[in-house]
PDB file of C-alpha atoms in Angstrom:
ATOM      1  CA  MET A1492      72.984 103.983 105.761  1.00 44.00           C
ATOM      2  CA  ALA A1493      73.193 107.773 105.627  1.00 44.00           C
ATOM      3  CA  GLN A1494      75.286 109.661 108.120  1.00 45.00           C
ATOM      4  CA  ALA A1495      76.259 113.309 108.519  1.00 43.00           C
ATOM      5  CA  THR A1496      80.016 113.885 108.693  1.00 45.00           C
ATOM      6  CA  GLN A1497      82.543 116.579 107.944  1.00 53.00           C
ATOM      7  CA  ALA A1498      82.294 118.182 104.496  1.00 72.00           C
ATOM      8  CA  TYR A1499      84.195 116.323 101.803  1.00 78.00           C
ATOM      9  CA  LYS A1500      87.446 117.857 100.564  1.00 78.00           C
ATOM     10  CA  ARG A1501      89.828 116.430  97.974  1.00 77.00           C
ATOM     11  CA  SER A1502      93.165 115.602  99.629  1.00 74.00           C
ATOM     12  CA  PHE A1503      96.657 114.668  98.450  1.00 69.00           C
ATOM     13  CA  ALA A1504      96.812 111.871 101.023  1.00 71.00           C
ATOM     14  CA  GLY A1505      93.509 110.419  99.831  1.00 78.00           C
ATOM     15  CA  SER A1506      94.743 110.073  96.256  1.00 77.00           C
ATOM     16  CA  VAL A1507      98.550 110.106  95.973  1.00 74.00           C
ATOM     17  CA  GLY A1508      99.276 108.860  99.502  1.00 75.00           C
ATOM     18  CA  SER A1509      96.936 105.881  99.271  1.00 80.00           C
ATOM     19  CA  GLY A1510      98.043 105.267  95.678  1.00 79.00           C
ATOM     20  CA  VAL A1511     101.678 104.912  96.726  1.00 74.00           C
ATOM     21  CA  LYS A1512     100.626 102.359  99.346  1.00 78.00           C
ATOM     22  CA  SER A1513      98.762 100.417  96.662  1.00 82.00           C
ATOM     23  CA  ILE A1514     101.806 100.435  94.353  1.00 76.00           C
ATOM     24  CA  MET A1515     103.813  98.861  97.151  1.00 71.00           C
ATOM     25  CA  GLY A1516     101.122  96.202  97.530  1.00 66.00           C
ATOM     26  CA  GLY A1517     100.359  97.285 101.085  1.00 59.00           C
ATOM     27  CA  GLU A1518      99.368  94.289 103.187  1.00 60.00           C
ATOM     28  CA  GLY A1519      95.647  94.229 103.827  1.00 71.00           C
ATOM     29  CA  THR A1520      94.931  97.071 101.394  1.00 82.00           C
ATOM     30  CA  LYS A1521      91.741  96.325  99.479  1.00 88.00           C
ATOM     31  CA  TYR A1522      90.166  97.842  96.405  1.00 93.00           C
ATOM     32  CA  TYR A1523      86.818  97.889  94.623  1.00 96.00           C
ATOM     33  CA  MET A1524      85.597  97.971  91.049  1.00 96.00           C
ATOM     34  CA  LEU A1525      83.122 100.203  89.244  1.00 97.00           C
ATOM     35  CA  VAL A1526      81.282  98.478  86.413  1.00 97.00           C
ATOM     36  CA  HIS A1527      80.226 100.853  83.635  1.00 96.00           C
ATOM     37  CA  LYS A1528      76.691 100.049  82.475  1.00 96.00           C
ATOM     38  CA  VAL A1529      76.661 102.455  79.522  1.00 95.00           C
ATOM     39  CA  SER A1530      79.319 103.285  76.932  1.00 94.00           C
ATOM     40  CA  SER A1531      81.038 106.667  76.841  1.00 93.00           C
ATOM     41  CA  GLN A1532      84.068 108.182  75.164  1.00 92.00           C
ATOM     42  CA  TYR A1533      86.236 106.860  77.996  1.00 91.00           C
ATOM     43  CA  HIS A1534      84.683 103.485  78.918  1.00 92.00           C
ATOM     44  CA  LYS A1535      82.658 100.750  77.257  1.00 93.00           C
ATOM     45  CA  ALA A1536      79.492  99.210  78.685  1.00 95.00           C
ATOM     46  CA  GLY A1537      80.445  96.214  80.818  1.00 95.00           C
ATOM     47  CA  GLU A1538      83.972  97.493  81.500  1.00 94.00           C
ATOM     48  CA  SER A1539      85.193  97.042  85.073  1.00 95.00           C
ATOM     49  CA  GLN A1540      87.397  99.834  86.442  1.00 95.00           C
ATOM     50  CA  PRO A1541      89.512  98.834  89.486  1.00 95.00           C
ATOM     51  CA  ILE A1542      89.881 101.667  92.008  1.00 95.00           C
ATOM     52  CA  ILE A1543      93.045 101.502  94.142  1.00 93.00           C
ATOM     53  CA  VAL A1544      92.971 104.909  95.878  1.00 92.00           C
ATOM     54  CA  ASN A1545      90.976 106.054  98.907  1.00 93.00           C
ATOM     55  CA  GLN A1546      89.286 108.947  97.180  1.00 94.00           C
ATOM     56  CA  ILE A1547      87.897 109.436  93.669  1.00 95.00           C
ATOM     57  CA  GLU A1548      85.570 111.877  91.970  1.00 96.00           C
ATOM     58  CA  ILE A1549      83.023 111.100  89.267  1.00 97.00           C
ATOM     59  CA  GLY A1550      81.940 113.627  86.640  1.00 96.00           C
ATOM     60  CA  ARG A1551      82.801 115.379  83.372  1.00 95.00           C
ATOM     61  CA  ASP A1552      85.767 117.357  84.709  1.00 93.00           C
ATOM     62  CA  ALA A1553      89.199 116.361  83.365  1.00 89.00           C
ATOM     63  CA  LYS A1554      90.417 115.887  86.951  1.00 89.00           C
ATOM     64  CA  CYS A1555      87.789 113.246  87.724  1.00 93.00           C
ATOM     65  CA  GLN A1556      89.158 109.717  87.965  1.00 93.00           C
ATOM     66  CA  VAL A1557      85.867 108.310  86.663  1.00 95.00           C
ATOM     67  CA  ARG A1558      85.037 110.564  83.756  1.00 94.00           C
ATOM     68  CA  PHE A1559      82.083 110.961  81.420  1.00 96.00           C
ATOM     69  CA  ASP A1560      82.190 112.900  78.160  1.00 94.00           C
ATOM     70  CA  GLU A1561      80.319 116.073  77.258  1.00 94.00           C
ATOM     71  CA  SER A1562      77.386 114.176  75.707  1.00 94.00           C
ATOM     72  CA  PHE A1563      76.233 113.328  79.249  1.00 95.00           C
ATOM     73  CA  THR A1564      74.702 116.740  79.859  1.00 94.00           C
ATOM     74  CA  THR A1565      73.000 115.795  83.148  1.00 95.00           C
ATOM     75  CA  VAL A1566      76.297 114.659  84.671  1.00 96.00           C
ATOM     76  CA  SER A1567      77.937 117.553  86.517  1.00 96.00           C
ATOM     77  CA  ARG A1568      81.595 118.504  86.235  1.00 95.00           C
ATOM     78  CA  ARG A1569      82.158 117.187  89.748  1.00 95.00           C
ATOM     79  CA  HIS A1570      79.071 115.094  90.344  1.00 97.00           C
ATOM     80  CA  ALA A1571      79.917 112.686  93.168  1.00 96.00           C
ATOM     81  CA  ALA A1572      82.810 111.191  95.100  1.00 96.00           C
ATOM     82  CA  ILE A1573      83.602 107.813  96.650  1.00 97.00           C
ATOM     83  CA  ILE A1574      85.810 107.924  99.732  1.00 95.00           C
ATOM     84  CA  ARG A1575      87.152 105.388 102.204  1.00 93.00           C
ATOM     85  CA  ASP A1576      85.880 105.557 105.775  1.00 90.00           C
ATOM     86  CA  LYS A1577      87.978 103.055 107.747  1.00 87.00           C
ATOM     87  CA  ASP A1578      86.900  99.666 106.324  1.00 88.00           C
ATOM     88  CA  ASN A1579      83.906 101.090 104.457  1.00 93.00           C
ATOM     89  CA  TRP A1580      83.259 103.149 101.343  1.00 95.00           C
ATOM     90  CA  LYS A1581      80.933 106.142 101.120  1.00 96.00           C
ATOM     91  CA  LEU A1582      79.206 107.753  98.155  1.00 97.00           C
ATOM     92  CA  VAL A1583      79.234 111.549  98.562  1.00 96.00           C
ATOM     93  CA  GLN A1584      76.983 113.964  96.679  1.00 95.00           C
ATOM     94  CA  LEU A1585      79.003 116.876  95.193  1.00 95.00           C
ATOM     95  CA  SER A1586      76.785 118.449  92.535  1.00 94.00           C
ATOM     96  CA  HIS A1587      74.469 121.289  93.531  1.00 93.00           C
ATOM     97  CA  THR A1588      72.326 120.899  90.406  1.00 94.00           C
ATOM     98  CA  ASN A1589      72.130 117.183  89.512  1.00 95.00           C
ATOM     99  CA  SER A1590      71.175 114.422  91.936  1.00 95.00           C
ATOM    100  CA  THR A1591      72.867 111.091  92.604  1.00 97.00           C
ATOM    101  CA  TYR A1592      70.924 107.888  93.247  1.00 97.00           C
ATOM    102  CA  LEU A1593      71.912 104.705  95.049  1.00 97.00           C
ATOM    103  CA  ASN A1594      69.722 101.691  94.246  1.00 97.00           C
ATOM    104  CA  GLY A1595      67.037 104.131  93.116  1.00 95.00           C
ATOM    105  CA  HIS A1596      67.144 106.258  96.276  1.00 95.00           C
ATOM    106  CA  LYS A1597      68.270 109.878  96.154  1.00 95.00           C
ATOM    107  CA  VAL A1598      71.494 110.555  98.068  1.00 95.00           C
ATOM    108  CA  GLN A1599      71.050 113.658 100.223  1.00 90.00           C
ATOM    109  CA  ASN A1600      74.627 114.071 101.468  1.00 90.00           C
ATOM    110  CA  GLU A1601      76.352 110.704 101.581  1.00 94.00           C
ATOM    111  CA  TRP A1602      75.577 107.011 101.834  1.00 94.00           C
ATOM    112  CA  TYR A1603      77.586 103.940 102.770  1.00 96.00           C
ATOM    113  CA  LEU A1604      78.115 101.565  99.859  1.00 97.00           C
ATOM    114  CA  GLN A1605      77.557  97.806  99.888  1.00 96.00           C
ATOM    115  CA  ASN A1606      78.812  95.161  97.474  1.00 96.00           C
ATOM    116  CA  GLY A1607      76.452  94.983  94.475  1.00 96.00           C
ATOM    117  CA  ASP A1608      75.039  98.515  94.846  1.00 97.00           C
ATOM    118  CA  GLU A1609      74.052 100.514  91.758  1.00 97.00           C
ATOM    119  CA  ILE A1610      75.006 104.197  91.451  1.00 97.00           C
ATOM    120  CA  GLN A1611      73.135 106.465  89.038  1.00 97.00           C
ATOM    121  CA  LEU A1612      74.200 109.994  88.133  1.00 97.00           C
ATOM    122  CA  SER A1613      70.988 112.062  87.841  1.00 94.00           C
ATOM    123  CA  THR A1614      67.553 110.867  86.725  1.00 91.00           C
ATOM    124  CA  ASN A1615      67.917 108.680  83.616  1.00 89.00           C
ATOM    125  CA  GLY A1616      71.691 109.257  83.786  1.00 94.00           C
ATOM    126  CA  PRO A1617      74.530 106.702  83.465  1.00 96.00           C
ATOM    127  CA  LYS A1618      74.769 103.863  85.962  1.00 97.00           C
ATOM    128  CA  LEU A1619      77.749 102.233  87.694  1.00 97.00           C
ATOM    129  CA  GLY A1620      77.880  98.965  89.593  1.00 97.00           C
ATOM    130  CA  PHE A1621      79.867  98.888  92.855  1.00 98.00           C
ATOM    131  CA  ILE A1622      81.702  95.582  93.315  1.00 96.00           C
ATOM    132  CA  ILE A1623      84.055  94.519  96.131  1.00 94.00           C
ATOM    133  CA  PRO A1624      86.219  91.543  95.069  1.00 93.00           C
ATOM    134  CA  GLU A1625      86.349  88.616  97.462  1.00 89.00           C
ATOM    135  CA  GLY A1626      88.826  85.894  98.392  1.00 85.00           C
ATOM    136  CA  LYS A1627      92.396  86.025  97.111  1.00 80.00           C
ATOM    137  CA  GLY A1628      91.477  88.705  94.589  1.00 82.00           C
ATOM    138  CA  ALA A1629      90.306  91.129  97.289  1.00 86.00           C
ATOM    139  CA  ALA A1630      93.776  92.535  98.046  1.00 88.00           C
ATOM    140  CA  VAL A1631      95.269  95.241  95.849  1.00 89.00           C
ATOM    141  CA  GLY A1632      98.471  93.169  95.733  1.00 85.00           C
ATOM    142  CA  SER A1633      96.602  90.637  93.553  1.00 88.00           C
ATOM    143  CA  ILE A1634      96.720  93.220  90.737  1.00 88.00           C
ATOM    144  CA  GLY A1635      99.963  93.060  88.726  1.00 85.00           C
ATOM    145  CA  LEU A1636     102.562  95.751  89.400  1.00 79.00           C
ATOM    146  CA  THR A1637     102.454  97.157  85.861  1.00 80.00           C
ATOM    147  CA  LYS A1638      98.666  97.469  86.112  1.00 85.00           C
ATOM    148  CA  ARG A1639      98.934  99.105  89.553  1.00 84.00           C
ATOM    149  CA  LEU A1640     101.368 101.685  88.183  1.00 80.00           C
ATOM    150  CA  SER A1641      98.975 102.472  85.348  1.00 83.00           C
ATOM    151  CA  LEU A1642      96.062 102.820  87.788  1.00 87.00           C
ATOM    152  CA  PHE A1643      98.210 105.034  90.027  1.00 84.00           C
ATOM    153  CA  ARG A1644      98.793 107.398  87.108  1.00 80.00           C
ATOM    154  CA  GLN A1645      95.105 107.427  86.183  1.00 85.00           C
ATOM    155  CA  GLN A1646      93.708 107.805  89.687  1.00 86.00           C
ATOM    156  CA  ALA A1647      96.271 109.200  92.139  1.00 83.00           C
ATOM    157  CA  LEU A1648      97.981 111.663  89.808  1.00 76.00           C
ATOM    158  CA  ARG A1649      95.047 112.783  87.644  1.00 78.00           C
ATOM    159  CA  PRO A1650      93.736 115.508  90.017  1.00 75.00           C
ATOM    160  CA  TYR A1651      97.257 116.987  90.241  1.00 66.00           C
ATOM    161  CA  LYS A1652      98.447 116.333  86.670  1.00 61.00           C
ATOM    162  CA  THR A1653      99.145 119.967  85.779  1.00 56.00           C
ATOM    163  CA  ALA A1654     101.148 120.636  88.936  1.00 51.00           C
ATOM    164  CA  ILE A1655     103.067 117.371  88.679  1.00 51.00           C
ATOM    165  CA  TRP A1656     104.069 117.912  85.054  1.00 47.00           C
ATOM    166  CA  SER A1657     105.237 121.409  85.964  1.00 43.00           C
ATOM    167  CA  VAL A1658     107.482 119.926  88.646  1.00 42.00           C
ATOM    168  CA  VAL A1659     108.795 117.307  86.212  1.00 46.00           C
ATOM    169  CA  ALA A1660     109.535 120.008  83.651  1.00 41.00           C
ATOM    170  CA  ALA A1661     111.499 121.902  86.309  1.00 38.00           C
ATOM    171  CA  LEU A1662     113.444 118.690  87.079  1.00 37.00           C
ATOM    172  CA  ALA A1663     112.385 116.602  90.032  1.00 39.00           C
ATOM    173  CA  LEU A1664     114.202 113.467  90.994  1.00 41.00           C
ATOM    174  CA  VAL A1665     111.906 110.768  92.274  1.00 41.00           C
ATOM    175  CA  CYS A1666     113.378 107.519  93.513  1.00 41.00           C
ATOM    176  CA  VAL A1667     111.547 104.325  94.303  1.00 44.00           C
ATOM    177  CA  VAL A1668     114.163 102.846  96.572  1.00 43.00           C
ATOM    178  CA  GLY A1669     114.191  99.082  96.142  1.00 46.00           C
ATOM    179  CA  GLY A1670     113.390  96.870  99.073  1.00 47.00           C
ATOM    180  CA  ILE A1671     112.212  99.451 101.611  1.00 47.00           C
ATOM    181  CA  GLY A1672     108.904 100.530 100.074  1.00 49.00           C
ATOM    182  CA  ARG A1673     109.374 104.288 100.016  1.00 53.00           C
ATOM    183  CA  VAL A1674     108.951 107.093  97.533  1.00 53.00           C
ATOM    184  CA  ILE A1675     111.455 109.897  98.180  1.00 57.00           C
ATOM    185  CA  MET A1676     111.564 113.434  96.806  1.00 58.00           C
ATOM    186  CA  ILE A1677     115.262 114.349  96.811  1.00 62.00           C
ATOM    187  CA  GLU A1678     116.503 117.895  97.182  1.00 63.00           C
ATOM    188  CA  ASP A1679     119.583 119.042  95.276  1.00 63.00           C
ATOM    189  CA  THR A1680     122.860 118.010  96.872  1.00 73.00           C
ATOM    190  CA  ASP A1681     126.462 117.212  95.906  1.00 79.00           C
ATOM    191  CA  CYS A1682     127.282 114.767  93.103  1.00 81.00           C
ATOM    192  CA  LYS A1683     128.453 111.942  95.382  1.00 86.00           C
ATOM    193  CA  LYS A1684     125.244 111.917  97.390  1.00 84.00           C
ATOM    194  CA  LEU A1685     123.137 112.142  94.236  1.00 84.00           C
ATOM    195  CA  LYS A1686     124.921 109.167  92.718  1.00 87.00           C
ATOM    196  CA  SER A1687     124.388 107.247  95.946  1.00 88.00           C
ATOM    197  CA  TYR A1688     120.654 107.902  95.698  1.00 85.00           C
ATOM    198  CA  ILE A1689     120.594 107.003  92.013  1.00 88.00           C
ATOM    199  CA  SER A1690     122.475 103.748  92.620  1.00 90.00           C
ATOM    200  CA  ARG A1691     119.706 102.627  94.994  1.00 86.00           C
ATOM    201  CA  CYS A1692     116.948 103.233  92.477  1.00 87.00           C
ATOM    202  CA  ARG A1693     115.191 100.246  91.045  1.00 87.00           C
ATOM    203  CA  ILE A1694     114.546 102.155  87.801  1.00 89.00           C
ATOM    204  CA  PHE A1695     115.799 105.628  86.952  1.00 90.00           C
ATOM    205  CA  VAL A1696     114.175 108.200  84.662  1.00 87.00           C
ATOM    206  CA  GLY A1697     116.398 111.158  83.872  1.00 84.00           C
ATOM    207  CA  ALA A1698     117.080 113.945  81.395  1.00 79.00           C
ATOM    208  CA  ARG A1699     120.508 115.254  82.405  1.00 80.00           C
ATOM    209  CA  THR A1700     123.416 113.356  80.838  1.00 86.00           C
ATOM    210  CA  HIS A1701     125.500 113.110  84.017  1.00 87.00           C
ATOM    211  CA  SER A1702     122.570 111.692  85.990  1.00 87.00           C
ATOM    212  CA  THR A1703     121.866 109.005  83.404  1.00 91.00           C
ATOM    213  CA  ILE A1704     125.565 108.085  83.207  1.00 92.00           C
ATOM    214  CA  ALA A1705     125.536 107.736  87.006  1.00 92.00           C
ATOM    215  CA  ALA A1706     122.586 105.342  86.667  1.00 93.00           C
ATOM    216  CA  TYR A1707     124.168 103.332  83.849  1.00 95.00           C
ATOM    217  CA  SER A1708     127.466 102.985  85.741  1.00 93.00           C
ATOM    218  CA  SER A1709     125.540 101.797  88.807  1.00 94.00           C
ATOM    219  CA  CYS A1710     123.778  99.168  86.649  1.00 94.00           C
ATOM    220  CA  VAL A1711     120.358 100.757  87.211  1.00 94.00           C
ATOM    221  CA  PRO A1712     117.859 100.267  84.347  1.00 94.00           C
ATOM    222  CA  THR A1713     117.425 103.752  82.914  1.00 94.00           C
ATOM    223  CA  LEU A1714     114.922 105.550  80.721  1.00 92.00           C
ATOM    224  CA  VAL A1715     116.459 108.690  79.248  1.00 90.00           C
ATOM    225  CA  ILE A1716     114.334 111.703  78.326  1.00 84.00           C
ATOM    226  CA  GLY A1717     116.719 112.829  75.620  1.00 79.00           C
ATOM    227  CA  TYR A1718     116.997 116.368  74.326  1.00 68.00           C
ATOM    228  CA  SER A1719     120.200 115.934  72.289  1.00 74.00           C
ATOM    229  CA  VAL A1720     121.759 113.379  69.954  1.00 85.00           C
ATOM    230  CA  LYS A1721     124.349 112.668  72.663  1.00 88.00           C
ATOM    231  CA  SER A1722     121.895 110.683  74.789  1.00 89.00           C
ATOM    232  CA  ARG A1723     120.959 108.510  71.845  1.00 91.00           C
ATOM    233  CA  GLY A1724     124.622 107.884  71.033  1.00 92.00           C
ATOM    234  CA  ILE A1725     125.412 106.772  74.592  1.00 92.00           C
ATOM    235  CA  ALA A1726     122.460 104.366  74.663  1.00 93.00           C
ATOM    236  CA  THR A1727     123.364 102.946  71.250  1.00 93.00           C
ATOM    237  CA  ASP A1728     126.939 102.399  72.397  1.00 93.00           C
ATOM    238  CA  ILE A1729     125.760 100.461  75.463  1.00 93.00           C
ATOM    239  CA  PHE A1730     122.763  98.563  74.113  1.00 94.00           C
ATOM    240  CA  GLY A1731     123.321  98.567  70.348  1.00 93.00           C
ATOM    241  CA  THR A1732     120.208 100.713  69.895  1.00 94.00           C
ATOM    242  CA  ASP A1733     118.580 103.741  71.478  1.00 92.00           C
ATOM    243  CA  GLU A1734     115.057 102.489  70.782  1.00 91.00           C
ATOM    244  CA  ARG A1735     113.115 101.912  74.020  1.00 90.00           C
ATOM    245  CA  PHE A1736     116.024 103.335  76.042  1.00 94.00           C
ATOM    246  CA  VAL A1737     115.762 106.980  74.966  1.00 92.00           C
ATOM    247  CA  LEU A1738     112.550 108.961  74.550  1.00 87.00           C
ATOM    248  CA  PRO A1739     113.455 112.108  72.575  1.00 83.00           C
ATOM    249  CA  VAL A1740     111.748 115.050  74.218  1.00 74.00           C
ATOM    250  CA  GLN A1741     110.913 116.491  70.791  1.00 71.00           C
ATOM    251  CA  THR A1742     108.692 113.491  70.039  1.00 78.00           C
ATOM    252  CA  ILE A1743     106.638 113.608  73.242  1.00 72.00           C
ATOM    253  CA  SER A1744     103.134 114.825  72.475  1.00 69.00           C
ATOM    254  CA  LYS A1745     101.140 112.834  75.065  1.00 69.00           C
ATOM    255  CA  PRO A1746     101.867 111.776  78.680  1.00 69.00           C
ATOM    256  CA  GLN A1747     100.977 108.199  77.678  1.00 75.00           C
ATOM    257  CA  GLN A1748     104.228 107.964  75.671  1.00 79.00           C
ATOM    258  CA  LEU A1749     106.239 108.391  78.864  1.00 79.00           C
ATOM    259  CA  VAL A1750     104.052 105.878  80.691  1.00 80.00           C
ATOM    260  CA  ASP A1751     104.430 103.307  77.892  1.00 83.00           C
ATOM    261  CA  SER A1752     108.217 103.771  77.845  1.00 86.00           C
ATOM    262  CA  PHE A1753     108.393 103.324  81.613  1.00 85.00           C
ATOM    263  CA  ASP A1754     106.175 100.226  81.438  1.00 84.00           C
ATOM    264  CA  TYR A1755     108.575  98.709  78.893  1.00 88.00           C
ATOM    265  CA  MET A1756     111.565  99.389  81.152  1.00 89.00           C
ATOM    266  CA  LEU A1757     109.702  97.891  84.113  1.00 86.00           C
ATOM    267  CA  LEU A1758     108.831  94.787  82.105  1.00 88.00           C
ATOM    268  CA  HIS A1759     112.465  94.291  80.997  1.00 92.00           C
ATOM    269  CA  GLU A1760     114.041  95.442  84.252  1.00 91.00           C
ATOM    270  CA  HIS A1761     115.944  92.210  84.944  1.00 93.00           C
ATOM    271  CA  SER A1762     117.434  91.742  81.458  1.00 94.00           C
ATOM    272  CA  VAL A1763     118.506  95.399  81.221  1.00 95.00           C
ATOM    273  CA  LYS A1764     120.158  95.223  84.641  1.00 94.00           C
ATOM    274  CA  GLU A1765     122.010  92.024  83.722  1.00 95.00           C
ATOM    275  CA  HIS A1766     123.241  93.571  80.456  1.00 96.00           C
ATOM    276  CA  LEU A1767     124.572  96.606  82.332  1.00 95.00           C
ATOM    277  CA  LYS A1768     126.371  94.336  84.806  1.00 95.00           C
ATOM    278  CA  LEU A1769     128.000  92.588  81.854  1.00 95.00           C
ATOM    279  CA  VAL A1770     129.222  95.635  79.899  1.00 93.00           C
ATOM    280  CA  MET A1771     129.771  98.331  82.520  1.00 93.00           C
ATOM    281  CA  PRO A1772     133.029  97.043  84.088  1.00 91.00           C
ATOM    282  CA  GLU A1773     134.845  97.419  80.760  1.00 90.00           C
ATOM    283  CA  TYR A1774     133.452 100.930  80.214  1.00 86.00           C
ATOM    284  CA  ILE A1775     134.460 101.998  83.721  1.00 83.00           C
ATOM    285  CA  GLU A1776     137.972 100.574  83.335  1.00 86.00           C
ATOM    286  CA  THR A1777     138.421 102.307  79.970  1.00 84.00           C
ATOM    287  CA  ALA A1778     137.289 105.612  81.483  1.00 79.00           C
ATOM    288  CA  ARG A1779     139.809 105.229  84.321  1.00 82.00           C
ATOM    289  CA  LYS A1780     142.683 104.571  81.909  1.00 81.00           C
ATOM    290  CA  ASN A1781     141.733 107.508  79.698  1.00 79.00           C
ATOM    291  CA  THR A1782     141.629 109.913  82.653  1.00 74.00           C
ATOM    292  CA  ALA A1783     144.626 108.537  84.552  1.00 71.00           C
ATOM    293  CA  GLY A1784     146.969 111.313  83.349  1.00 63.00           C
ATOM    294  CA  LEU A1785     144.535 114.173  83.977  1.00 60.00           C
TER     295      LEU A1785
END
């Protein structure tokens, strides 16, 4: 069913906002899958791609969440979009030069999608199947947390990757505060308040030595982005090795390395936390004795 509405515009809430809700396993939040019917540089024929955000774009542009390589010359940079409209999904035509087809019919502006529909990007172009899971697998919470985090990176953050990495490089502290389902951007404040925030993190990722020590001493599983041998020495002293606990900044060549390191920490969250609970009291007591006369 076609319907004229307001012009489509990419929004932070439609990608990052809805992605955060999906990470938290928002009750009642549903997702859909796109089934790739041809192989490309990024996907194989038959591959199903779960979509957990409310807004995606399809095309050859690097910011598109569903991307085709340069060999698909009739696919535009930003060819089409799929957006949530309350409980429904709509296919929106973006390209001014190449058409989009739904079940063989040309999409003029937008069209509501139904389970089992087939999307085609331009005449004789690549096809995608639109599938809405049913039953217990219909909720986004049925997807494992590690997988949801990976999808969040691929879909929610992709359109803003350059800006986000610039913020990270300038030092942003992002806390996922356990138990209350919030993501908080924390402004700079005094050391006591910062440590209080850090202590409530489920997992901490940090580069500054004092911040990572605050996390360790609070028994928070910590991934260190290390820029000096000092960070590796501290991790080795605590865990017997720095491998998997410190990611030297000099070795980072791809964002995926950071994602893989975080996924490992998430997978071993419980055992790392228990180890810190076991060894930290002795470290803290030793530090107190050594500083008692200062």
